[in-house]
Coordinates of C-alpha atoms in Angstrom, one line a residue:
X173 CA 0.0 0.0 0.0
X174 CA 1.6 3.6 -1.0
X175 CA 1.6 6.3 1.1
X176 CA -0.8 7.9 -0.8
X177 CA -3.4 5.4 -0.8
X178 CA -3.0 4.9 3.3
X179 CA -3.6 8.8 3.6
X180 CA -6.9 8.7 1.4
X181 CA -8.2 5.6 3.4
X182 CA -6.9 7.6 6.7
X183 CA -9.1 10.6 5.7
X184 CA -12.0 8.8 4.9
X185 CA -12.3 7.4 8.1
X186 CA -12.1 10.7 9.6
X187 CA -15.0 11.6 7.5
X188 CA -17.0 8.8 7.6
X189 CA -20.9 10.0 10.0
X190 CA -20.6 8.5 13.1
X191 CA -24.3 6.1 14.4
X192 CA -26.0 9.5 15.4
X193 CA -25.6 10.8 12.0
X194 CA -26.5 8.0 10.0
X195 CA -29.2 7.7 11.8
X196 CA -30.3 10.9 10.4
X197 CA -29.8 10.2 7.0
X198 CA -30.6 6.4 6.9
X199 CA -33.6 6.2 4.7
X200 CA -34.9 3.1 6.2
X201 CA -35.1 5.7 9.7
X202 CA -37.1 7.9 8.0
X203 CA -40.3 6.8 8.8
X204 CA -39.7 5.9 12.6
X205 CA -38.5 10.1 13.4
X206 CA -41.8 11.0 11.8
X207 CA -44.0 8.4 13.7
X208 CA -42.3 9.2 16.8
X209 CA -44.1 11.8 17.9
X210 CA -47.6 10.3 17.5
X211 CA -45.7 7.3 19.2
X212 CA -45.2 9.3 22.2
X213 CA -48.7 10.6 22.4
X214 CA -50.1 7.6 22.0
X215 CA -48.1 6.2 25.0
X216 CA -48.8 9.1 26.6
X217 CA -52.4 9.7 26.4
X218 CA -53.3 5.5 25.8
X219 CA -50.3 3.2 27.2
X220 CA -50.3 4.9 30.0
X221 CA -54.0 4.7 31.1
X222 CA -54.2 1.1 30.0
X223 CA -51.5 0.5 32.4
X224 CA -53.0 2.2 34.8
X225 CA -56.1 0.4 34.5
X226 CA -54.6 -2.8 34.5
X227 CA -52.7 -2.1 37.8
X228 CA -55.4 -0.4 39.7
X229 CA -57.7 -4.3 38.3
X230 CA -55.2 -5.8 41.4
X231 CA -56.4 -3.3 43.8
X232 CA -59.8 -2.5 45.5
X233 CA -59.2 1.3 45.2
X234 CA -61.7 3.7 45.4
X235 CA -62.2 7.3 44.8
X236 CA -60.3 9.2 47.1
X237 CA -58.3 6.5 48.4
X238 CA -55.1 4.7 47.0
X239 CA -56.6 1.4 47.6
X240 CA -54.3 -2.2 48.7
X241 CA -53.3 -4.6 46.5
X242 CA -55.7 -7.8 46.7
X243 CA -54.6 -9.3 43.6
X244 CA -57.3 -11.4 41.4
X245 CA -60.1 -10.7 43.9
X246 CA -61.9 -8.3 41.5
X247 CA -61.6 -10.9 38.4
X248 CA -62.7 -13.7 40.7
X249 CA -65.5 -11.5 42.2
X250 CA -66.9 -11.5 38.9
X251 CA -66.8 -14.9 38.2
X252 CA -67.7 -17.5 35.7
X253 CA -71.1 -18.2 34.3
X254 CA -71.5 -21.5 36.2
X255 CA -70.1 -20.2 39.7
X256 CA -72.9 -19.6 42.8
X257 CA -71.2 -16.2 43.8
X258 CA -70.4 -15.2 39.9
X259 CA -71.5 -11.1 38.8
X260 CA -74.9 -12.1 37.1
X261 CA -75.0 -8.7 36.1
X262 CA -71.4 -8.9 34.4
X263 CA -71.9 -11.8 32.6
X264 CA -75.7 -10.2 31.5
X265 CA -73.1 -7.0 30.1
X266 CA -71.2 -9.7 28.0
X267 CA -73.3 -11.6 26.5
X268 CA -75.4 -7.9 25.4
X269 CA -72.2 -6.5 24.2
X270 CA -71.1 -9.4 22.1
X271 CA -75.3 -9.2 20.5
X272 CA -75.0 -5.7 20.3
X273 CA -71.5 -5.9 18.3
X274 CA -72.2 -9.3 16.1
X275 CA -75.5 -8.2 15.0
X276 CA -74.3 -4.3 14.4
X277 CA -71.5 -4.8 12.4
X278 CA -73.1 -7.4 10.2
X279 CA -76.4 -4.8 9.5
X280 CA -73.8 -1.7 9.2
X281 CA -71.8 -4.0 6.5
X282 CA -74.3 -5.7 4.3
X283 CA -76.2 -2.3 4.3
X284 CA -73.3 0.0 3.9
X285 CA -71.9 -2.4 0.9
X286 CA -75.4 -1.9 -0.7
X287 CA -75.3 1.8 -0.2
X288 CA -71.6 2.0 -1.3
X289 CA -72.5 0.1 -4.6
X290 CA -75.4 1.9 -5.4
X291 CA -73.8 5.2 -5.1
X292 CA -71.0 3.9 -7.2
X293 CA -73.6 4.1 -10.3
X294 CA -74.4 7.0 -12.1
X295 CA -76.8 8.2 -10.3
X296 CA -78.4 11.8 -11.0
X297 CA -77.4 14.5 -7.9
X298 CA -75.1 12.1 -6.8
X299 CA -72.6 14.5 -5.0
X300 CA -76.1 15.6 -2.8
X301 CA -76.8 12.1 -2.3
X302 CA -73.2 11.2 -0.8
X303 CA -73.5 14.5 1.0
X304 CA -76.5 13.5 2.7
X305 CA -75.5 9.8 3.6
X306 CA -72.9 11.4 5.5
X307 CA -75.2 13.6 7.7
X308 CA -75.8 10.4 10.3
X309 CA -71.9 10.2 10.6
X310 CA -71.2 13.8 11.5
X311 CA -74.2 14.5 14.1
X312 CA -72.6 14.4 17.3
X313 CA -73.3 11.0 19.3
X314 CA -75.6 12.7 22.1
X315 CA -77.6 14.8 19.8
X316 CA -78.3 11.4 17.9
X317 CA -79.0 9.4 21.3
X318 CA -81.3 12.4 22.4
X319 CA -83.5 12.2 19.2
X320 CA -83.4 8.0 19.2
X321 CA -85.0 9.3 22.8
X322 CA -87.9 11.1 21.7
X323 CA -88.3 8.8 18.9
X324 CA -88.7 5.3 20.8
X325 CA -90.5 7.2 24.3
X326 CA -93.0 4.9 25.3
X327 CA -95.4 7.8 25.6
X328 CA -94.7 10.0 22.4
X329 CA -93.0 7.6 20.0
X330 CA -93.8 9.1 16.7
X331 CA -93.4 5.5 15.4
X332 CA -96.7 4.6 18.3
X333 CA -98.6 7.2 17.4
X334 CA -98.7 7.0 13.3
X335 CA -99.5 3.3 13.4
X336 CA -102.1 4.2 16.0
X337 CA -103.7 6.7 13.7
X338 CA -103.1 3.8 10.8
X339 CA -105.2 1.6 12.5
X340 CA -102.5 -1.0 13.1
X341 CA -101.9 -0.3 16.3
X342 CA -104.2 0.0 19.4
X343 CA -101.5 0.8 22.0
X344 CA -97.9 2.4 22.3
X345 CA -94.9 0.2 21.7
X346 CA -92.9 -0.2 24.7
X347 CA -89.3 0.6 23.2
X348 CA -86.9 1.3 25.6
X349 CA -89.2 -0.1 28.6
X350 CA -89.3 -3.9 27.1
X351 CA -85.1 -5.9 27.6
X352 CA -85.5 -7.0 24.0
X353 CA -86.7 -4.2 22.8
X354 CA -84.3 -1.8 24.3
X355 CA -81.5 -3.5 22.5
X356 CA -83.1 -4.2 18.9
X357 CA -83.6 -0.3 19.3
X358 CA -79.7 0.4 20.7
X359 CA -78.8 -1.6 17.6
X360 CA -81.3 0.0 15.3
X361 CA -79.2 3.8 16.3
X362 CA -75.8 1.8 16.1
X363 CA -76.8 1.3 12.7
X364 CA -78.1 4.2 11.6
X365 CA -74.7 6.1 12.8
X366 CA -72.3 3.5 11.4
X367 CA -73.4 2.6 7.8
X368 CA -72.3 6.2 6.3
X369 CA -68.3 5.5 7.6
X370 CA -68.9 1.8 5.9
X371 CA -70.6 3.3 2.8
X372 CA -68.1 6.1 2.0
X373 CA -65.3 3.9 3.4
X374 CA -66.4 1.3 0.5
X375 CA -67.4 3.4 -1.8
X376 CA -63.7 5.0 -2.0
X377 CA -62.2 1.4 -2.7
X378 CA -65.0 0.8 -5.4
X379 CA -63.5 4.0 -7.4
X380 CA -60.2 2.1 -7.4
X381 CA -61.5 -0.6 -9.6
X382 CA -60.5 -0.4 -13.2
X383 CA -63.4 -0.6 -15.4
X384 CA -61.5 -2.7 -18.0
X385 CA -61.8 -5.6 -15.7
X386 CA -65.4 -5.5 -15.4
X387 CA -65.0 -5.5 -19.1
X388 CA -62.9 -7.9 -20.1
X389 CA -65.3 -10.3 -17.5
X390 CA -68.2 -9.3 -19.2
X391 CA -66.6 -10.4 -22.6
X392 CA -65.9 -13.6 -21.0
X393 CA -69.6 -14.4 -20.1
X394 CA -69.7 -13.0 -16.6
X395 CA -73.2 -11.2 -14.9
X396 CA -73.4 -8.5 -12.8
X397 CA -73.0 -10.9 -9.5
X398 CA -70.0 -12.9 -11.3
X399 CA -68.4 -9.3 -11.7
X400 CA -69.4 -8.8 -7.9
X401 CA -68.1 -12.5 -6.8
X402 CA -64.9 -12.4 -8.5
X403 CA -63.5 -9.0 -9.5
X404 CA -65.5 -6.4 -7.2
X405 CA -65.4 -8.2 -3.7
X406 CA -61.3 -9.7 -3.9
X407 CA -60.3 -6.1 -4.3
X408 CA -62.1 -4.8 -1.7
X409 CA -61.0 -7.7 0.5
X410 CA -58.2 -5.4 1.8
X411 CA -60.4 -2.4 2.5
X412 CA -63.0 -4.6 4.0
X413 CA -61.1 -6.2 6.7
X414 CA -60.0 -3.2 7.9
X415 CA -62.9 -1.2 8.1
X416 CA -64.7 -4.1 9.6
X417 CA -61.8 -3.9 12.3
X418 CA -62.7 -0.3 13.3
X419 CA -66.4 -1.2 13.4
X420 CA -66.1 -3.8 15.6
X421 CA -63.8 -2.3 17.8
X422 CA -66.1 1.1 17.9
X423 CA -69.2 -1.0 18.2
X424 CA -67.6 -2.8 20.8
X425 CA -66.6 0.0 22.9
X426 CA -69.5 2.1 22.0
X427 CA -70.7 4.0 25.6
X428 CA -72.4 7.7 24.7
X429 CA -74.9 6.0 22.1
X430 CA -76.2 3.3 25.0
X431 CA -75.5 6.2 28.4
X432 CA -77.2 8.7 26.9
X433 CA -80.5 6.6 25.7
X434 CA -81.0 3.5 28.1
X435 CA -78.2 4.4 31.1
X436 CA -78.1 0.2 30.7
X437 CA -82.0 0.0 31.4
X438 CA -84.5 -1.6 32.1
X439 CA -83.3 -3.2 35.1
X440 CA -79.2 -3.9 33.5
X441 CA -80.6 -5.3 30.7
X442 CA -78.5 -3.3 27.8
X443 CA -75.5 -2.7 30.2
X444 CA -73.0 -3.1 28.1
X445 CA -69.4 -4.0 29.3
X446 CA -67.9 -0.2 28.7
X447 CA -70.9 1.2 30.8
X448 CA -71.2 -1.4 33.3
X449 CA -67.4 -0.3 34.2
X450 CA -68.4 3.1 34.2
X451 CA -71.4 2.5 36.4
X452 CA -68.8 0.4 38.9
X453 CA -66.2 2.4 38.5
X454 CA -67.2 6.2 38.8
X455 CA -70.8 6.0 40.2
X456 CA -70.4 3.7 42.7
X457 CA -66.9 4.8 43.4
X458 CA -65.4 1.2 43.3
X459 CA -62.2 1.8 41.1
X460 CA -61.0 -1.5 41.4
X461 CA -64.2 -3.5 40.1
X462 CA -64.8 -1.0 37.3
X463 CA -60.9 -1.4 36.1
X464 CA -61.6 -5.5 36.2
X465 CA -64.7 -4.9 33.9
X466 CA -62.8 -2.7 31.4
X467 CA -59.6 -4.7 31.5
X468 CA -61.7 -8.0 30.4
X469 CA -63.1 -6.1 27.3
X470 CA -59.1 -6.3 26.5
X471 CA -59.2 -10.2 25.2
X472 CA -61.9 -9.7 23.3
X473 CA -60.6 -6.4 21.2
X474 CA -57.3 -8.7 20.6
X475 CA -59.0 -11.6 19.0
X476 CA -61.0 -9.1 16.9
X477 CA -57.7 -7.1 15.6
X478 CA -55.8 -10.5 15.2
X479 CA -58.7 -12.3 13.2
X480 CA -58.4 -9.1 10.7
X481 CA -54.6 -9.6 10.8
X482 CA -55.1 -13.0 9.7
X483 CA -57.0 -12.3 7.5
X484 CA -55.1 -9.8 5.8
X485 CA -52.0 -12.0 6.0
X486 CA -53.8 -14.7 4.3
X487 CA -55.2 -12.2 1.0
X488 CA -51.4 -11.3 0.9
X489 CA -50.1 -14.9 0.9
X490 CA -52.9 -15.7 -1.7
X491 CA -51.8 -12.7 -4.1
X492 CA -48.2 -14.3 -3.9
X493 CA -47.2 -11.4 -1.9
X494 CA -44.5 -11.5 0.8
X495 CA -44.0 -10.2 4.3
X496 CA -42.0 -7.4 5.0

């Protein structure tokens, strides 16, 4: 090696970036310094709550006192279905959030991919029409729940009184004061909120589609529900899955819509989990039991997010794609 050559190599090293600055110019960094402030909010404003939750679930803390840590008490005060001392009242919560969610989210999705395919067609005022699908999505949640109110009261129900003045009625329909009832009409509002972010939601992905594949299917022989089957519905697979994922996870969740019209009436019978922990929790003062309650909606959210994962993994694997 010449003297020359060892000088060169010398001075490179001196100006070779050091981790730091790499760092700052790796590409492949790029993306984690511009997530990293939403990261820290998000552990901020949701890490840290759910960790508190979870820790104060091991405690029989109140409000306005620390509480002691009793360890599963809480989880075994509630119980399982077939035990003498189990929370009937719990498991009543569970089995109306699961209804409430199942039977939501498959209404809001069969009606929402109706609505997203009919406004897909050329339709005349079609810009007003999207506009006014939207209007359910943007009313504020209570202002919703207060109208839902008026419009089921067992007194002035303007669903009663025009089939009493059809003749098809002879008395008012007990909406919100009948168990069943209460939640087909909880449900019914679920609905009515969620199909607009399903419908625009699909309706987006349905502008992606490249006509010449519904035409080169319809020169091979294919009907409108063959270009459904097998062009329209495998694109949409994608967008599907995850805007099921946000539906269920909403629907699940969902506490304003059921507080504000039933407060989990008649008698618990549309308590659902997220207001049966606020109930325990904030009402009654028992920090401890309302944590428990909120802490076991947890499983249930994972297996929702990991079936869409799946299922997103699988579509990928199927389109010969490979994991990053």
């Amino acid at each position: 090696m010449t003297e020359n050559t060892a000088g060169r190599l010398a001075g490179a090293d001196l100006h070779r970036p050091g981790f730091y600055d790499r760092l700052k110019i790796n590409r492949n960094w790029l993306g984690f310094w511009f997530m990293l402030p939403a990261a820290l909010i998000l552990m901020l404003f949701l890490a840290y709550p759910l960790g508190k939750g979870f820790w104060l679930s091991f405690t029989d803390a109140k409000i306005g006192r620390e509480g002691a840590w009793i360890g599963i008490e809480n989880y075994e005060w509630l119980g399982l279905p077939w035990w003498d001392d189990a929370d009937n009242v719990f498991w009543l919560s569970v089995f109306n959030t699961l209804l409430y969610t199942v039977v939501a989210s498959i209404l809001k999705f069969v009606i929402g991919l109706y609505l997203a395919l009919l406004l897909n067609e050329n339709l005349p005022f079609k810009a007003l029409i999207r506009s006014i699908v939207l209007i359910p999505f943007v009313v504020p949640t209570v202002l919703s729940a207060i109208a839902f109110w008026w419009i089921f009261d067992s007194q002035f129900s303007i669903i009663s009184w025009s089939l009493r003045h059809l003749g098809l009625l002879d008395h008012n329909i007990n909406f919100l004061g009948d168990p069943n009832n209460a939640r087909m009409s909880l449900i019914f509002a679920n609905v009515w909120r969620g199909v607009p972010f399903i419908a625009i939601t699909l309706l987006a992905g349905l502008q992606t589609v490249s006509p010449s594949l519904y035409e080169a299917a319809t020169l091979d022989g294919a009907n409108r529900w063959q270009n459904f089957r097998y062009v329209t519905f495998p694109i949409l697979t994608p967008i599907i899955a995850v805007v099921m994922t946000f539906s269920v996870l909403l629907t699940f969740t969902d506490f304003q819509l059921v507080w504000a019209m039933t407060r989990g009436g008649p008698v618990n019978s549309t308590h659902l989990m997220a207001t049966l922990s606020y109930q325990r929790a904030i009402l009654a003062g028992n920090l401890g039991e309302g944590a428990a309650i909120a802490i076991s909606m947890v499983p249930f959210l994972l297996v929702a997010i990991m079936i869409s994962w799946f299922g997103l993994q699988r579509r990928k694997w199927q389109q010969g794609g490979q994991d990053d």
